[in-house]
Amino acid sequence: MAFDLAFIWAGLIAFSILAYVVLDGFDLGVGILFPFLRTEQDRDTAMNSVAPVWDGNETWLVLGGGGLFAVFPLAYATILPALYAPLIAMLIGLIFRGVSFEFRWRTTRGKFLWDWGFTGGSLLATFAQGITLGALVQGIHVVDRAYAGGWWDWLTPFSIVTGLALVAGYMLLGATWLVMKTEGHLRTNARDIAERAAIVTLLLIGGVSLATPYLNPVYLERWFTGPTAAFSLIVPSLVVVCVWQIFRGLSDGKDALPFLAALGLFVLCYIGIGISFYPYMVPPGITIWDAAAPDESLGFLLVGAAVLLPVILGYTAYAYWVFRGKVDPGGYH
C-alpha cells in the first residue's frame, strides 16, 4: 500500500463522502418519513430536530465533490458523464427539499404542498444517491481515459436495489434520530418505524452484499481469497451486532443507542465498499494514482485542506453541541 499524496487525498475524499452520508442521511431520512408522522405538530417537531444542522451537513457533499474535481480530475471527468442523470436528479431533489424546508413555515393553506415537496425532494435525492452508488460499484466503461458507455448504463436492477437500500437505510437513520431527539407519541411512532426499517435495511444490505462480489472478478477475489477473505466474516458479523444494538436500544429505551448503531451500520457498509474498491477510484479501470492530479497540485491543495477541515469539523461539532437534547415543536424558525 503506497502512502503518498494521492493516497492521503483518497482518504480525505472518502472521509468527506462518509461524513456526508451519515450526517445528511438522517435529515434526508426525516424528510422521507414525513408521510408516516401522524400530526402537523409531529412534522413540525421532526423538522425542528434537523433545522439547525441540515444545511451544515451538506457542506461535506460540496467538499467531497469539489475535492474530487480538484485532486482527481480524471475520475471526475469519467464519473460525471456516466452518471449525469442520477446526479442531476439528486441535485434537483436537494434543491426542492431545501426550498420546501423554508417555505412550509411561511404558509398555512399551502403547507401540505411543501410537506410533500420536502418528502419528494428527500426521496428523490436519496434514491438518486443510491443509484449513483450502485452504478459506480457495478463499474464504469472507460476507453482511452474517457467514459465509453451509454446514457442508460447506470440503470440496472443492481443500481435500483442499491437505491432502495439507501432509502430504507436513510429511513432507519431518520427514525432512530427522531427516537433520540423527541418525546411522547412521536418518539413511540419513530421507534415502531425504526424497527421495520431496520429489518428492511438488513435484508437489502444482505442482497446487495451477496451480489456485489459477482459484479467484478477483483471483488470476488478480494472477499473470498487470500488474507482479505477474513473480512467476509468480520464485516457481516459486525453488521449483525449493529442491528442487534438497534433493537436492544429501542426495546430498552436507550434513545441514543439505536442512532449510534445505525451510524455504525453505514460505516461498516462503507468499509465494505472500500474493501471491494481499493485501489480503484473508478472500477474497473482507473486507480487512485491514475486519476490523481500532479503531486505539486496535491501538495498545494493539501495545505488548504489542513486549514479548512478543522474549521468544518469545529463548527459542525459546535452546532451539534449547542442543539443537543430533545426538541419541541416551537422550533428555530
GROMACS .gro file of C-alpha atoms in nm:
model
  333
    1MET     CA    1   0.000   0.000   0.000
    2ALA     CA    2   0.165   0.327  -0.116
    3PHE     CA    3   0.132   0.607   0.140
    4ASP     CA    4   0.172   0.918  -0.072
    5LEU     CA    5  -0.020   1.237  -0.155
    6ALA     CA    6  -0.267   1.057  -0.382
    7PHE     CA    7  -0.341   0.802  -0.108
    8ILE     CA    8  -0.385   1.077   0.154
    9TRP     CA    9  -0.626   1.264  -0.071
   10ALA     CA   10  -0.821   0.947  -0.147
   11GLY     CA   11  -0.862   0.905   0.229
   12LEU     CA   12  -0.978   1.267   0.271
   13ILE     CA   13  -1.232   1.238  -0.012
   14ALA     CA   14  -1.356   0.907   0.129
   15PHE     CA   15  -1.393   1.066   0.473
   16SER     CA   16  -1.585   1.364   0.329
   17ILE     CA   17  -1.830   1.136   0.146
   18LEU     CA   18  -1.878   0.919   0.455
   19ALA     CA   19  -1.936   1.229   0.669
   20TYR     CA   20  -2.197   1.347   0.420
   21VAL     CA   21  -2.375   1.011   0.407
   22VAL     CA   22  -2.405   0.966   0.784
   23LEU     CA   23  -2.486   1.331   0.860
   24ASP     CA   24  -2.716   1.428   0.574
   25GLY     CA   25  -2.854   1.074   0.572
   26PHE     CA   26  -3.058   1.118   0.887
   27ASP     CA   27  -3.208   1.453   0.785
   28LEU     CA   28  -3.297   1.314   0.441
   29GLY     CA   29  -3.449   1.021   0.629
   30VAL     CA   30  -3.660   1.258   0.839
   31GLY     CA   31  -3.794   1.408   0.515
   32ILE     CA   32  -3.882   1.063   0.374
   33LEU     CA   33  -4.065   0.980   0.698
   34PHE     CA   34  -4.291   1.287   0.684
   35PRO     CA   35  -4.598   1.098   0.545
   36PHE     CA   36  -4.569   0.848   0.832
   37LEU     CA   37  -4.582   1.117   1.102
   38ARG     CA   38  -4.939   1.146   1.226
   39THR     CA   39  -4.993   1.512   1.310
   40GLU     CA   40  -4.876   1.851   1.189
   41GLN     CA   41  -4.720   1.909   1.529
   42ASP     CA   42  -4.517   1.588   1.486
   43ARG     CA   43  -4.396   1.707   1.147
   44ASP     CA   44  -4.302   2.048   1.291
   45THR     CA   45  -4.110   1.881   1.572
   46ALA     CA   46  -3.934   1.645   1.331
   47MET     CA   47  -3.831   1.933   1.107
   48ASN     CA   48  -3.712   2.136   1.405
   49SER     CA   49  -3.490   1.846   1.508
   50VAL     CA   50  -3.284   1.887   1.188
   51ALA     CA   51  -3.331   2.262   1.128
   52PRO     CA   52  -3.008   2.376   1.298
   53VAL     CA   53  -2.781   2.125   1.122
   54TRP     CA   54  -2.921   2.015   0.786
   55ASP     CA   55  -2.751   2.276   0.568
   56GLY     CA   56  -2.420   2.235   0.753
   57ASN     CA   57  -2.441   1.861   0.686
   58GLU     CA   58  -2.440   1.929   0.312
   59THR     CA   59  -2.105   2.107   0.342
   60TRP     CA   60  -1.946   1.763   0.324
   61LEU     CA   61  -2.108   1.695  -0.014
   62VAL     CA   62  -1.959   2.017  -0.150
   63LEU     CA   63  -1.621   1.928  -0.003
   64GLY     CA   64  -1.629   1.575  -0.146
   65GLY     CA   65  -1.745   1.685  -0.492
   66GLY     CA   66  -1.514   1.986  -0.508
   67GLY     CA   67  -1.221   1.782  -0.380
   68LEU     CA   68  -1.281   1.512  -0.639
   69PHE     CA   69  -1.278   1.776  -0.915
   70ALA     CA   70  -0.956   1.935  -0.787
   71VAL     CA   71  -0.742   1.636  -0.693
   72PHE     CA   72  -0.879   1.350  -0.906
   73PRO     CA   73  -0.976   1.526  -1.231
   74LEU     CA   74  -0.974   1.207  -1.440
   75ALA     CA   75  -1.218   1.037  -1.201
   76TYR     CA   76  -1.440   1.347  -1.202
   77ALA     CA   77  -1.433   1.368  -1.583
   78THR     CA   78  -1.522   0.999  -1.610
   79ILE     CA   79  -1.789   0.969  -1.341
   80LEU     CA   80  -1.981   1.282  -1.437
   81PRO     CA   81  -2.078   1.187  -1.797
   82ALA     CA   82  -2.152   0.831  -1.686
   83LEU     CA   83  -2.392   0.946  -1.414
   84TYR     CA   84  -2.536   1.274  -1.538
   85ALA     CA   85  -2.899   1.164  -1.497
   86PRO     CA   86  -2.890   1.040  -1.134
   87LEU     CA   87  -2.658   1.322  -1.024
   88ILE     CA   88  -2.883   1.589  -1.175
   89ALA     CA   89  -3.184   1.418  -1.017
   90MET     CA   90  -3.005   1.426  -0.683
   91LEU     CA   91  -2.933   1.799  -0.712
   92ILE     CA   92  -3.294   1.873  -0.811
   93GLY     CA   93  -3.413   1.674  -0.510
   94LEU     CA   94  -3.177   1.858  -0.274
   95ILE     CA   95  -3.277   2.199  -0.412
   96PHE     CA   96  -3.650   2.128  -0.397
   97ARG     CA   97  -3.614   1.988  -0.048
   98GLY     CA   98  -3.422   2.296   0.070
   99VAL     CA   99  -3.684   2.531  -0.074
  100SER     CA  100  -3.966   2.331   0.086
  101PHE     CA  101  -3.779   2.339   0.416
  102GLU     CA  102  -3.803   2.716   0.431
  103PHE     CA  103  -4.134   2.781   0.253
  104ARG     CA  104  -4.355   2.548   0.460
  105TRP     CA  105  -4.311   2.777   0.760
  106ARG     CA  106  -4.442   3.080   0.566
  107THR     CA  107  -4.783   2.947   0.467
  108THR     CA  108  -5.077   2.778   0.635
  109ARG     CA  109  -5.307   2.698   0.343
  110GLY     CA  110  -5.034   2.551   0.124
  111LYS     CA  111  -4.830   2.392   0.399
  112PHE     CA  112  -4.927   2.039   0.295
  113LEU     CA  113  -4.782   2.103  -0.052
  114TRP     CA  114  -4.445   2.192   0.093
  115ASP     CA  115  -4.466   1.887   0.319
  116TRP     CA  116  -4.497   1.673   0.007
  117GLY     CA  117  -4.220   1.877  -0.156
  118PHE     CA  118  -3.998   1.807   0.142
  119THR     CA  119  -4.073   1.435   0.121
  120GLY     CA  120  -4.044   1.418  -0.258
  121GLY     CA  121  -3.715   1.607  -0.264
  122SER     CA  122  -3.569   1.391   0.013
  123LEU     CA  123  -3.684   1.070  -0.156
  124LEU     CA  124  -3.557   1.171  -0.499
  125ALA     CA  125  -3.217   1.282  -0.366
  126THR     CA  126  -3.176   0.961  -0.165
  127PHE     CA  127  -3.284   0.724  -0.440
  128ALA     CA  128  -3.055   0.903  -0.689
  129GLN     CA  129  -2.762   0.876  -0.448
  130GLY     CA  130  -2.826   0.504  -0.412
  131ILE     CA  131  -2.845   0.453  -0.787
  132THR     CA  132  -2.522   0.651  -0.830
  133LEU     CA  133  -2.351   0.429  -0.576
  134GLY     CA  134  -2.483   0.113  -0.739
  135ALA     CA  135  -2.374   0.228  -1.085
  136LEU     CA  136  -2.025   0.305  -0.956
  137VAL     CA  137  -1.995  -0.032  -0.780
  138GLN     CA  138  -2.101  -0.224  -1.091
  139GLY     CA  139  -1.832  -0.043  -1.289
  140ILE     CA  140  -1.794   0.231  -1.549
  141HIS     CA  141  -1.675   0.151  -1.900
  142VAL     CA  142  -1.363   0.352  -1.980
  143VAL     CA  143  -1.160   0.358  -2.302
  144ASP     CA  144  -0.852   0.579  -2.352
  145ARG     CA  145  -0.915   0.761  -2.020
  146ALA     CA  146  -1.269   0.863  -2.117
  147TYR     CA  147  -1.619   0.732  -2.050
  148ALA     CA  148  -1.718   0.494  -2.327
  149GLY     CA  149  -2.059   0.373  -2.213
  150GLY     CA  150  -2.414   0.474  -2.300
  151TRP     CA  151  -2.665   0.715  -2.148
  152TRP     CA  152  -2.854   0.445  -1.957
  153ASP     CA  153  -2.572   0.218  -1.835
  154TRP     CA  154  -2.637   0.335  -1.480
  155LEU     CA  155  -2.992   0.198  -1.483
  156THR     CA  156  -2.974  -0.170  -1.388
  157PRO     CA  157  -3.156  -0.399  -1.142
  158PHE     CA  158  -2.850  -0.379  -0.915
  159SER     CA  159  -2.844   0.003  -0.909
  160ILE     CA  160  -3.220   0.014  -0.843
  161VAL     CA  161  -3.178  -0.223  -0.546
  162THR     CA  162  -2.894  -0.008  -0.407
  163GLY     CA  163  -3.124   0.293  -0.446
  164LEU     CA  164  -3.398   0.119  -0.249
  165ALA     CA  165  -3.144   0.004   0.011
  166LEU     CA  166  -3.027   0.361   0.066
  167VAL     CA  167  -3.388   0.482   0.101
  168ALA     CA  168  -3.450   0.215   0.368
  169GLY     CA  169  -3.118   0.295   0.537
  170TYR     CA  170  -3.188   0.669   0.550
  171MET     CA  171  -3.537   0.596   0.687
  172LEU     CA  172  -3.366   0.395   0.962
  173LEU     CA  173  -3.126   0.681   1.034
  174GLY     CA  174  -3.413   0.933   1.037
  175ALA     CA  175  -3.633   0.719   1.262
  176THR     CA  176  -3.356   0.649   1.514
  177TRP     CA  177  -3.267   1.021   1.508
  178LEU     CA  178  -3.628   1.106   1.600
  179VAL     CA  179  -3.621   0.845   1.878
  180MET     CA  180  -3.314   1.020   2.017
  181LYS     CA  181  -3.441   1.377   1.973
  182THR     CA  182  -3.813   1.362   2.054
  183GLU     CA  183  -4.053   1.251   2.325
  184GLY     CA  184  -4.410   1.123   2.361
  185HIS     CA  185  -4.610   0.968   2.080
  186LEU     CA  186  -4.372   1.097   1.811
  187ARG     CA  187  -4.088   0.904   1.974
  188THR     CA  188  -4.311   0.595   2.000
  189ASN     CA  189  -4.412   0.625   1.635
  190ALA     CA  190  -4.047   0.669   1.529
  191ARG     CA  191  -3.947   0.364   1.734
  192ASP     CA  192  -4.204   0.147   1.551
  193ILE     CA  193  -4.083   0.277   1.213
  194ALA     CA  194  -3.720   0.216   1.313
  195GLU     CA  195  -3.790  -0.150   1.391
  196ARG     CA  196  -3.945  -0.210   1.049
  197ALA     CA  197  -3.681  -0.003   0.868
  198ALA     CA  198  -3.401  -0.198   1.039
  199ILE     CA  199  -3.540  -0.530   0.911
  200VAL     CA  200  -3.584  -0.400   0.554
  201THR     CA  201  -3.240  -0.237   0.558
  202LEU     CA  202  -3.074  -0.557   0.678
  203LEU     CA  203  -3.244  -0.763   0.405
  204LEU     CA  204  -3.145  -0.516   0.132
  205ILE     CA  205  -2.787  -0.490   0.262
  206GLY     CA  206  -2.770  -0.869   0.254
  207GLY     CA  207  -2.896  -0.878  -0.106
  208VAL     CA  208  -2.655  -0.610  -0.227
  209SER     CA  209  -2.364  -0.768  -0.038
  210LEU     CA  210  -2.428  -1.111  -0.189
  211ALA     CA  211  -2.448  -0.970  -0.543
  212THR     CA  212  -2.150  -0.732  -0.525
  213PRO     CA  213  -1.862  -0.987  -0.537
  214TYR     CA  214  -2.002  -1.132  -0.861
  215LEU     CA  215  -2.000  -0.797  -1.041
  216ASN     CA  216  -1.624  -0.795  -1.081
  217PRO     CA  217  -1.356  -1.070  -1.056
  218VAL     CA  218  -1.145  -0.836  -0.841
  219TYR     CA  219  -1.429  -0.803  -0.588
  220LEU     CA  220  -1.473  -1.181  -0.581
  221GLU     CA  221  -1.102  -1.237  -0.522
  222ARG     CA  222  -1.091  -0.964  -0.256
  223TRP     CA  223  -1.373  -1.114  -0.049
  224PHE     CA  224  -1.312  -1.489  -0.087
  225THR     CA  225  -0.938  -1.548  -0.139
  226GLY     CA  226  -0.617  -1.451   0.040
  227PRO     CA  227  -0.588  -1.266   0.372
  228THR     CA  228  -0.870  -1.022   0.286
  229ALA     CA  229  -1.116  -1.314   0.284
  230ALA     CA  230  -1.135  -1.272   0.663
  231PHE     CA  231  -1.340  -0.957   0.601
  232SER     CA  232  -1.621  -1.172   0.458
  233LEU     CA  233  -1.673  -1.298   0.815
  234ILE     CA  234  -1.576  -0.989   1.015
  235VAL     CA  235  -1.786  -0.726   0.834
  236PRO     CA  236  -2.116  -0.924   0.824
  237SER     CA  237  -2.069  -1.021   1.191
  238LEU     CA  238  -2.028  -0.658   1.291
  239VAL     CA  239  -2.335  -0.565   1.081
  240VAL     CA  240  -2.541  -0.817   1.280
  241VAL     CA  241  -2.404  -0.672   1.606
  242CYS     CA  242  -2.511  -0.321   1.497
  243VAL     CA  243  -2.862  -0.439   1.407
  244TRP     CA  244  -2.889  -0.620   1.741
  245GLN     CA  245  -2.782  -0.300   1.919
  246ILE     CA  246  -3.052  -0.106   1.730
  247PHE     CA  247  -3.324  -0.342   1.853
  248ARG     CA  248  -3.175  -0.356   2.202
  249GLY     CA  249  -3.168   0.021   2.228
  250LEU     CA  250  -3.525   0.052   2.100
  251SER     CA  251  -3.663  -0.208   2.342
  252ASP     CA  252  -3.465  -0.087   2.647
  253GLY     CA  253  -3.541   0.283   2.599
  254LYS     CA  254  -3.176   0.378   2.541
  255ASP     CA  255  -3.261   0.655   2.298
  256ALA     CA  256  -2.911   0.734   2.166
  257LEU     CA  257  -2.800   0.373   2.113
  258PRO     CA  258  -3.018   0.292   1.804
  259PHE     CA  259  -2.896   0.603   1.621
  260LEU     CA  260  -2.531   0.532   1.701
  261ALA     CA  261  -2.573   0.168   1.596
  262ALA     CA  262  -2.740   0.278   1.271
  263LEU     CA  263  -2.442   0.507   1.204
  264GLY     CA  264  -2.216   0.208   1.269
  265LEU     CA  265  -2.414   0.010   1.012
  266PHE     CA  266  -2.346   0.275   0.749
  267VAL     CA  267  -1.977   0.293   0.841
  268LEU     CA  268  -1.945  -0.085   0.802
  269CYS     CA  269  -2.118  -0.078   0.462
  270TYR     CA  270  -1.883   0.199   0.357
  271ILE     CA  271  -1.583  -0.002   0.472
  272GLY     CA  272  -1.719  -0.295   0.270
  273ILE     CA  273  -1.727  -0.078  -0.042
  274GLY     CA  274  -1.372   0.035   0.031
  275ILE     CA  275  -1.255  -0.326   0.061
  276SER     CA  276  -1.405  -0.400  -0.280
  277PHE     CA  277  -1.282  -0.081  -0.447
  278TYR     CA  278  -0.923  -0.037  -0.334
  279PRO     CA  279  -0.707   0.068  -0.518
  280TYR     CA  280  -0.962   0.175  -0.780
  281MET     CA  281  -1.112   0.520  -0.789
  282VAL     CA  282  -1.337   0.427  -1.083
  283PRO     CA  283  -1.366   0.048  -1.111
  284PRO     CA  284  -1.264  -0.148  -1.300
  285GLY     CA  285  -1.004   0.059  -1.485
  286ILE     CA  286  -0.892   0.378  -1.306
  287THR     CA  287  -0.684   0.355  -0.990
  288ILE     CA  288  -0.625   0.628  -0.733
  289TRP     CA  289  -0.288   0.705  -0.890
  290ASP     CA  290  -0.423   0.705  -1.248
  291ALA     CA  291  -0.684   0.962  -1.150
  292ALA     CA  292  -0.468   1.188  -0.932
  293ALA     CA  293  -0.351   1.536  -1.029
  294PRO     CA  294   0.026   1.609  -1.028
  295ASP     CA  295   0.198   1.594  -0.688
  296GLU     CA  296   0.258   1.970  -0.695
  297SER     CA  297  -0.118   2.033  -0.711
  298LEU     CA  298  -0.195   1.769  -0.449
  299GLY     CA  299   0.061   1.921  -0.209
  300PHE     CA  300  -0.067   2.277  -0.261
  301LEU     CA  301  -0.431   2.175  -0.209
  302LEU     CA  302  -0.341   1.969   0.097
  303VAL     CA  303  -0.225   2.287   0.272
  304GLY     CA  304  -0.570   2.439   0.214
  305ALA     CA  305  -0.741   2.120   0.334
  306ALA     CA  306  -0.529   2.124   0.651
  307VAL     CA  307  -0.683   2.463   0.732
  308LEU     CA  308  -1.036   2.400   0.606
  309LEU     CA  309  -1.109   2.057   0.754
  310PRO     CA  310  -1.052   2.152   1.122
  311VAL     CA  311  -1.277   2.458   1.070
  312ILE     CA  312  -1.560   2.245   0.926
  313LEU     CA  313  -1.518   1.980   1.195
  314GLY     CA  314  -1.514   2.253   1.461
  315TYR     CA  315  -1.834   2.433   1.361
  316THR     CA  316  -2.010   2.102   1.294
  317ALA     CA  317  -1.928   1.974   1.642
  318TYR     CA  318  -2.025   2.310   1.794
  319ALA     CA  319  -2.365   2.310   1.621
  320TYR     CA  320  -2.446   1.960   1.746
  321TRP     CA  321  -2.334   2.053   2.096
  322VAL     CA  322  -2.542   2.373   2.111
  323PHE     CA  323  -2.858   2.199   1.985
  324ARG     CA  324  -2.813   1.878   2.184
  325GLY     CA  325  -3.101   1.716   2.372
  326LYS     CA  326  -3.470   1.679   2.296
  327VAL     CA  327  -3.657   1.928   2.074
  328ASP     CA  328  -4.007   2.075   2.088
  329PRO     CA  329  -4.244   2.199   1.815
  330GLY     CA  330  -4.165   2.564   1.894
  331GLY     CA  331  -3.856   2.540   1.679
  332TYR     CA  332  -3.599   2.774   1.539
  333HIS     CA  333  -3.795   2.938   1.255
   0.00000   0.00000   0.00000
